[in-house]
Amino acid sequence: MLKKIAILLLLLMPVAAFALYKPAHVLAPELFSDVHCIDPELCLEDTSRYDEARKLYNNSLQRVASIVGDFRRKPRVIFCSTDQCYHAFSRHNSSAITVGRWGIVVSPRGWKDYYLRHEMIHHRQAEELGVLAVFTEPEWLIEGMAYALSDDPRAPLADRWEEARQRFREWYKAVGRDELWRAAKAQ
């Protein structure tokens, strides 16, 4: 009997983790929110904003690819129009989040090109450096790269982020675009 309970718990743990860990909801967004996936890359809460979202997605994807290289797999982006939708995927009050190589969720205030480029750079980092590395590599490299290469117009950023952006810019000047990923892997 104890063995059956242990097996049942082992089988249920991934399901419970998926249901309880909000960022995992990007894998099946329609189950956890009022979004509609129009195609494999684009999900929206408010489908009347499809043209706006598609333009933002395409422009950001093209710009990021020209800076940090082509995507191995285009990221899925979930565009939320309400905070309720966004909080189905995140407990944070950020403008957007990236969940490894699986998806990006944009909050109502995150519908700006530099926010989406920032998150797409995190997606590329996960592709090149690995998902775990995005959490373990130095902040100046991960966040600094995203702030610097996304052309985020806000200046100065909060001290922590501005310092990361400036340190990355200095490092990037010495490394150069062609050696970006090789040098980043060596950090």
PDB file of C-alpha atoms in Angstrom:
ATOM      1  CA  MET A   1       0.000   0.000   0.000  1.00  0.00           C
ATOM      2  CA  LEU A   2       2.793   2.414   0.903  1.00  0.00           C
ATOM      3  CA  LYS A   3       4.484   1.669  -2.422  1.00  0.00           C
ATOM      4  CA  LYS A   4       1.277   2.553  -4.328  1.00  0.00           C
ATOM      5  CA  ILE A   5       0.991   5.862  -2.485  1.00  0.00           C
ATOM      6  CA  ALA A   6       4.633   6.673  -3.239  1.00  0.00           C
ATOM      7  CA  ILE A   7       4.127   5.907  -6.936  1.00  0.00           C
ATOM      8  CA  LEU A   8       0.957   8.001  -7.025  1.00  0.00           C
ATOM      9  CA  LEU A   9       2.776  10.935  -5.410  1.00  0.00           C
ATOM     10  CA  LEU A  10       5.632  10.644  -7.898  1.00  0.00           C
ATOM     11  CA  LEU A  11       3.163  10.693 -10.768  1.00  0.00           C
ATOM     12  CA  LEU A  12       1.257  13.661  -9.393  1.00  0.00           C
ATOM     13  CA  MET A  13       4.264  15.838  -8.529  1.00  0.00           C
ATOM     14  CA  PRO A  14       4.939  17.021 -12.101  1.00  0.00           C
ATOM     15  CA  VAL A  15       1.256  17.818 -12.601  1.00  0.00           C
ATOM     16  CA  ALA A  16       1.106  19.743  -9.324  1.00  0.00           C
ATOM     17  CA  ALA A  17       4.336  21.588 -10.105  1.00  0.00           C
ATOM     18  CA  PHE A  18       3.003  22.531 -13.539  1.00  0.00           C
ATOM     19  CA  ALA A  19      -0.252  23.802 -12.074  1.00  0.00           C
ATOM     20  CA  LEU A  20       1.334  25.673  -9.172  1.00  0.00           C
ATOM     21  CA  TYR A  21       4.430  27.138 -10.826  1.00  0.00           C
ATOM     22  CA  LYS A  22       2.974  30.047 -12.775  1.00  0.00           C
ATOM     23  CA  PRO A  23       5.783  30.494 -15.337  1.00  0.00           C
ATOM     24  CA  ALA A  24       5.192  26.896 -16.490  1.00  0.00           C
ATOM     25  CA  HIS A  25       1.788  28.033 -17.717  1.00  0.00           C
ATOM     26  CA  VAL A  26       3.462  29.374 -20.879  1.00  0.00           C
ATOM     27  CA  LEU A  27       3.563  25.768 -22.068  1.00  0.00           C
ATOM     28  CA  ALA A  28      -0.247  25.642 -22.206  1.00  0.00           C
ATOM     29  CA  PRO A  29      -1.434  29.232 -21.826  1.00  0.00           C
ATOM     30  CA  GLU A  30      -5.008  28.622 -22.880  1.00  0.00           C
ATOM     31  CA  LEU A  31      -5.524  26.311 -19.899  1.00  0.00           C
ATOM     32  CA  PHE A  32      -4.613  28.978 -17.350  1.00  0.00           C
ATOM     33  CA  SER A  33      -5.838  32.250 -18.786  1.00  0.00           C
ATOM     34  CA  ASP A  34      -8.150  33.857 -21.281  1.00  0.00           C
ATOM     35  CA  VAL A  35      -5.563  33.941 -24.072  1.00  0.00           C
ATOM     36  CA  HIS A  36      -5.964  32.589 -27.567  1.00  0.00           C
ATOM     37  CA  CYS A  37      -2.981  31.259 -29.469  1.00  0.00           C
ATOM     38  CA  ILE A  38      -3.398  32.532 -32.993  1.00  0.00           C
ATOM     39  CA  ASP A  39      -0.344  30.638 -34.205  1.00  0.00           C
ATOM     40  CA  PRO A  40       2.551  28.789 -32.525  1.00  0.00           C
ATOM     41  CA  GLU A  41       4.412  32.031 -31.747  1.00  0.00           C
ATOM     42  CA  LEU A  42       1.648  34.450 -30.859  1.00  0.00           C
ATOM     43  CA  CYS A  43      -0.987  34.283 -28.119  1.00  0.00           C
ATOM     44  CA  LEU A  44      -3.205  37.196 -27.152  1.00  0.00           C
ATOM     45  CA  GLU A  45      -5.734  37.949 -24.503  1.00  0.00           C
ATOM     46  CA  ASP A  46      -7.367  40.594 -26.709  1.00  0.00           C
ATOM     47  CA  THR A  47      -7.401  39.206 -30.247  1.00  0.00           C
ATOM     48  CA  SER A  48      -8.547  42.576 -31.648  1.00  0.00           C
ATOM     49  CA  ARG A  49      -4.925  43.708 -31.046  1.00  0.00           C
ATOM     50  CA  TYR A  50      -3.473  40.964 -33.266  1.00  0.00           C
ATOM     51  CA  ASP A  51      -2.073  43.328 -35.930  1.00  0.00           C
ATOM     52  CA  GLU A  52      -0.366  45.469 -33.283  1.00  0.00           C
ATOM     53  CA  ALA A  53       1.097  42.398 -31.566  1.00  0.00           C
ATOM     54  CA  ARG A  54       2.230  40.804 -34.843  1.00  0.00           C
ATOM     55  CA  LYS A  55       4.014  43.999 -35.921  1.00  0.00           C
ATOM     56  CA  LEU A  56       5.701  44.361 -32.523  1.00  0.00           C
ATOM     57  CA  TYR A  57       6.721  40.690 -32.592  1.00  0.00           C
ATOM     58  CA  ASN A  58       8.111  40.725 -36.136  1.00  0.00           C
ATOM     59  CA  ASN A  59      10.022  43.994 -35.709  1.00  0.00           C
ATOM     60  CA  SER A  60      11.517  42.883 -32.390  1.00  0.00           C
ATOM     61  CA  LEU A  61      12.426  39.421 -33.671  1.00  0.00           C
ATOM     62  CA  GLN A  62      14.174  40.854 -36.728  1.00  0.00           C
ATOM     63  CA  ARG A  63      16.072  43.475 -34.729  1.00  0.00           C
ATOM     64  CA  VAL A  64      17.233  41.044 -32.034  1.00  0.00           C
ATOM     65  CA  ALA A  65      18.317  38.452 -34.606  1.00  0.00           C
ATOM     66  CA  SER A  66      20.404  41.111 -36.366  1.00  0.00           C
ATOM     67  CA  ILE A  67      22.182  41.899 -33.083  1.00  0.00           C
ATOM     68  CA  VAL A  68      22.630  38.536 -31.327  1.00  0.00           C
ATOM     69  CA  GLY A  69      22.105  36.031 -34.119  1.00  0.00           C
ATOM     70  CA  ASP A  70      19.229  34.021 -35.507  1.00  0.00           C
ATOM     71  CA  PHE A  71      16.871  32.226 -33.187  1.00  0.00           C
ATOM     72  CA  ARG A  72      17.023  28.452 -33.163  1.00  0.00           C
ATOM     73  CA  ARG A  73      13.310  28.483 -32.453  1.00  0.00           C
ATOM     74  CA  LYS A  74      11.146  31.556 -32.551  1.00  0.00           C
ATOM     75  CA  PRO A  75       9.870  32.387 -29.082  1.00  0.00           C
ATOM     76  CA  ARG A  76       6.212  32.090 -28.200  1.00  0.00           C
ATOM     77  CA  VAL A  77       4.975  35.449 -26.908  1.00  0.00           C
ATOM     78  CA  ILE A  78       1.841  35.821 -24.849  1.00  0.00           C
ATOM     79  CA  PHE A  79       0.493  39.373 -24.975  1.00  0.00           C
ATOM     80  CA  CYS A  80      -1.690  40.213 -21.990  1.00  0.00           C
ATOM     81  CA  SER A  81      -4.006  43.196 -21.996  1.00  0.00           C
ATOM     82  CA  THR A  82      -4.931  42.951 -18.321  1.00  0.00           C
ATOM     83  CA  ASP A  83      -2.986  42.446 -15.103  1.00  0.00           C
ATOM     84  CA  GLN A  84      -5.185  39.452 -14.339  1.00  0.00           C
ATOM     85  CA  CYS A  85      -3.893  37.711 -17.464  1.00  0.00           C
ATOM     86  CA  TYR A  86      -0.277  38.591 -16.690  1.00  0.00           C
ATOM     87  CA  HIS A  87      -0.541  37.323 -13.130  1.00  0.00           C
ATOM     88  CA  ALA A  88      -1.717  33.958 -14.429  1.00  0.00           C
ATOM     89  CA  PHE A  89       1.930  33.558 -15.546  1.00  0.00           C
ATOM     90  CA  SER A  90       3.922  35.612 -13.046  1.00  0.00           C
ATOM     91  CA  ARG A  91       3.845  36.791  -9.468  1.00  0.00           C
ATOM     92  CA  HIS A  92       6.063  39.746 -10.387  1.00  0.00           C
ATOM     93  CA  ASN A  93       4.990  43.253 -11.285  1.00  0.00           C
ATOM     94  CA  SER A  94       7.463  43.468 -14.139  1.00  0.00           C
ATOM     95  CA  SER A  95       6.610  44.593 -17.652  1.00  0.00           C
ATOM     96  CA  ALA A  96       7.440  41.203 -19.160  1.00  0.00           C
ATOM     97  CA  ILE A  97       9.103  37.893 -18.303  1.00  0.00           C
ATOM     98  CA  THR A  98      10.938  35.207 -20.215  1.00  0.00           C
ATOM     99  CA  VAL A  99      10.546  31.589 -19.222  1.00  0.00           C
ATOM    100  CA  GLY A 100      13.680  29.868 -20.513  1.00  0.00           C
ATOM    101  CA  ARG A 101      13.294  28.856 -24.138  1.00  0.00           C
ATOM    102  CA  TRP A 102       9.576  28.227 -23.736  1.00  0.00           C
ATOM    103  CA  GLY A 103       7.974  31.613 -23.877  1.00  0.00           C
ATOM    104  CA  ILE A 104       7.705  35.282 -23.104  1.00  0.00           C
ATOM    105  CA  VAL A 105       4.778  36.929 -21.347  1.00  0.00           C
ATOM    106  CA  VAL A 106       4.129  40.634 -21.885  1.00  0.00           C
ATOM    107  CA  SER A 107       2.133  42.634 -19.345  1.00  0.00           C
ATOM    108  CA  PRO A 108      -0.313  45.382 -20.346  1.00  0.00           C
ATOM    109  CA  ARG A 109       2.402  48.038 -19.865  1.00  0.00           C
ATOM    110  CA  GLY A 110       5.035  45.957 -21.660  1.00  0.00           C
ATOM    111  CA  TRP A 111       3.735  46.442 -25.194  1.00  0.00           C
ATOM    112  CA  LYS A 112       6.842  48.413 -26.190  1.00  0.00           C
ATOM    113  CA  ASP A 113       9.525  47.372 -28.626  1.00  0.00           C
ATOM    114  CA  TYR A 114      12.410  47.689 -26.171  1.00  0.00           C
ATOM    115  CA  TYR A 115      10.651  45.541 -23.552  1.00  0.00           C
ATOM    116  CA  LEU A 116      10.010  42.789 -26.085  1.00  0.00           C
ATOM    117  CA  ARG A 117      13.557  43.015 -27.469  1.00  0.00           C
ATOM    118  CA  HIS A 118      14.890  42.768 -23.902  1.00  0.00           C
ATOM    119  CA  GLU A 119      12.937  39.553 -23.323  1.00  0.00           C
ATOM    120  CA  MET A 120      13.865  38.127 -26.716  1.00  0.00           C
ATOM    121  CA  ILE A 121      17.525  38.670 -25.816  1.00  0.00           C
ATOM    122  CA  HIS A 122      16.902  36.607 -22.666  1.00  0.00           C
ATOM    123  CA  HIS A 123      15.398  33.924 -24.908  1.00  0.00           C
ATOM    124  CA  ARG A 124      18.562  33.935 -27.055  1.00  0.00           C
ATOM    125  CA  GLN A 125      20.691  33.770 -23.899  1.00  0.00           C
ATOM    126  CA  ALA A 126      18.789  30.639 -22.865  1.00  0.00           C
ATOM    127  CA  GLU A 127      19.382  29.161 -26.321  1.00  0.00           C
ATOM    128  CA  GLU A 128      23.101  29.942 -26.350  1.00  0.00           C
ATOM    129  CA  LEU A 129      24.094  29.671 -22.692  1.00  0.00           C
ATOM    130  CA  GLY A 130      21.429  27.308 -21.391  1.00  0.00           C
ATOM    131  CA  VAL A 131      18.400  27.952 -19.229  1.00  0.00           C
ATOM    132  CA  LEU A 132      20.247  27.454 -15.963  1.00  0.00           C
ATOM    133  CA  ALA A 133      23.029  29.847 -16.985  1.00  0.00           C
ATOM    134  CA  VAL A 134      20.531  32.687 -17.327  1.00  0.00           C
ATOM    135  CA  PHE A 135      20.017  32.378 -13.557  1.00  0.00           C
ATOM    136  CA  THR A 136      23.617  31.666 -12.564  1.00  0.00           C
ATOM    137  CA  GLU A 137      25.739  33.865 -14.819  1.00  0.00           C
ATOM    138  CA  PRO A 138      26.739  37.318 -13.552  1.00  0.00           C
ATOM    139  CA  GLU A 139      23.925  39.854 -13.509  1.00  0.00           C
ATOM    140  CA  TRP A 140      26.022  42.369 -15.439  1.00  0.00           C
ATOM    141  CA  LEU A 141      26.224  39.864 -18.310  1.00  0.00           C
ATOM    142  CA  ILE A 142      22.619  38.659 -18.374  1.00  0.00           C
ATOM    143  CA  GLU A 143      20.697  41.828 -17.524  1.00  0.00           C
ATOM    144  CA  GLY A 144      23.392  44.160 -18.812  1.00  0.00           C
ATOM    145  CA  MET A 145      23.223  42.530 -22.239  1.00  0.00           C
ATOM    146  CA  ALA A 146      19.433  42.693 -22.318  1.00  0.00           C
ATOM    147  CA  TYR A 147      19.311  46.361 -21.316  1.00  0.00           C
ATOM    148  CA  ALA A 148      22.181  47.433 -23.564  1.00  0.00           C
ATOM    149  CA  LEU A 149      21.350  45.521 -26.724  1.00  0.00           C
ATOM    150  CA  SER A 150      17.593  46.115 -26.576  1.00  0.00           C
ATOM    151  CA  ASP A 151      18.199  49.844 -27.056  1.00  0.00           C
ATOM    152  CA  ASP A 152      16.214  50.565 -23.917  1.00  0.00           C
ATOM    153  CA  PRO A 153      15.806  54.361 -24.042  1.00  0.00           C
ATOM    154  CA  ARG A 154      15.405  54.796 -20.294  1.00  0.00           C
ATOM    155  CA  ALA A 155      18.441  56.505 -18.830  1.00  0.00           C
ATOM    156  CA  PRO A 156      19.485  56.229 -16.245  1.00  0.00           C
ATOM    157  CA  LEU A 157      17.940  52.963 -15.154  1.00  0.00           C
ATOM    158  CA  ALA A 158      17.745  52.066 -11.470  1.00  0.00           C
ATOM    159  CA  ASP A 159      21.316  51.940 -10.098  1.00  0.00           C
ATOM    160  CA  ARG A 160      21.642  48.154 -10.184  1.00  0.00           C
ATOM    161  CA  TRP A 161      20.495  47.875 -13.802  1.00  0.00           C
ATOM    162  CA  GLU A 162      22.355  50.945 -15.034  1.00  0.00           C
ATOM    163  CA  GLU A 163      25.568  49.582 -13.528  1.00  0.00           C
ATOM    164  CA  ALA A 164      24.965  46.209 -15.241  1.00  0.00           C
ATOM    165  CA  ARG A 165      24.261  47.915 -18.571  1.00  0.00           C
ATOM    166  CA  GLN A 166      27.425  50.043 -18.370  1.00  0.00           C
ATOM    167  CA  ARG A 167      29.614  47.106 -17.364  1.00  0.00           C
ATOM    168  CA  PHE A 168      28.224  45.024 -20.227  1.00  0.00           C
ATOM    169  CA  ARG A 169      28.826  47.851 -22.713  1.00  0.00           C
ATOM    170  CA  GLU A 170      32.489  48.086 -21.666  1.00  0.00           C
ATOM    171  CA  TRP A 171      32.922  44.313 -21.899  1.00  0.00           C
ATOM    172  CA  TYR A 172      31.105  44.176 -25.253  1.00  0.00           C
ATOM    173  CA  LYS A 173      33.343  46.905 -26.690  1.00  0.00           C
ATOM    174  CA  ALA A 174      36.371  44.738 -25.965  1.00  0.00           C
ATOM    175  CA  VAL A 175      34.768  41.461 -27.089  1.00  0.00           C
ATOM    176  CA  GLY A 176      32.872  42.532 -30.209  1.00  0.00           C
ATOM    177  CA  ARG A 177      29.740  41.175 -31.822  1.00  0.00           C
ATOM    178  CA  ASP A 178      31.371  38.220 -33.564  1.00  0.00           C
ATOM    179  CA  GLU A 179      32.726  36.820 -30.298  1.00  0.00           C
ATOM    180  CA  LEU A 180      29.705  37.610 -28.131  1.00  0.00           C
ATOM    181  CA  TRP A 181      28.512  34.077 -27.378  1.00  0.00           C
ATOM    182  CA  ARG A 182      31.954  32.489 -27.161  1.00  0.00           C
ATOM    183  CA  ALA A 183      33.083  35.139 -24.690  1.00  0.00           C
ATOM    184  CA  ALA A 184      29.819  34.967 -22.744  1.00  0.00           C
ATOM    185  CA  LYS A 185      30.235  31.194 -22.332  1.00  0.00           C
ATOM    186  CA  ALA A 186      33.724  31.813 -20.923  1.00  0.00           C
ATOM    187  CA  GLN A 187      32.394  34.056 -18.111  1.00  0.00           C
TER     188      GLN A 187
END
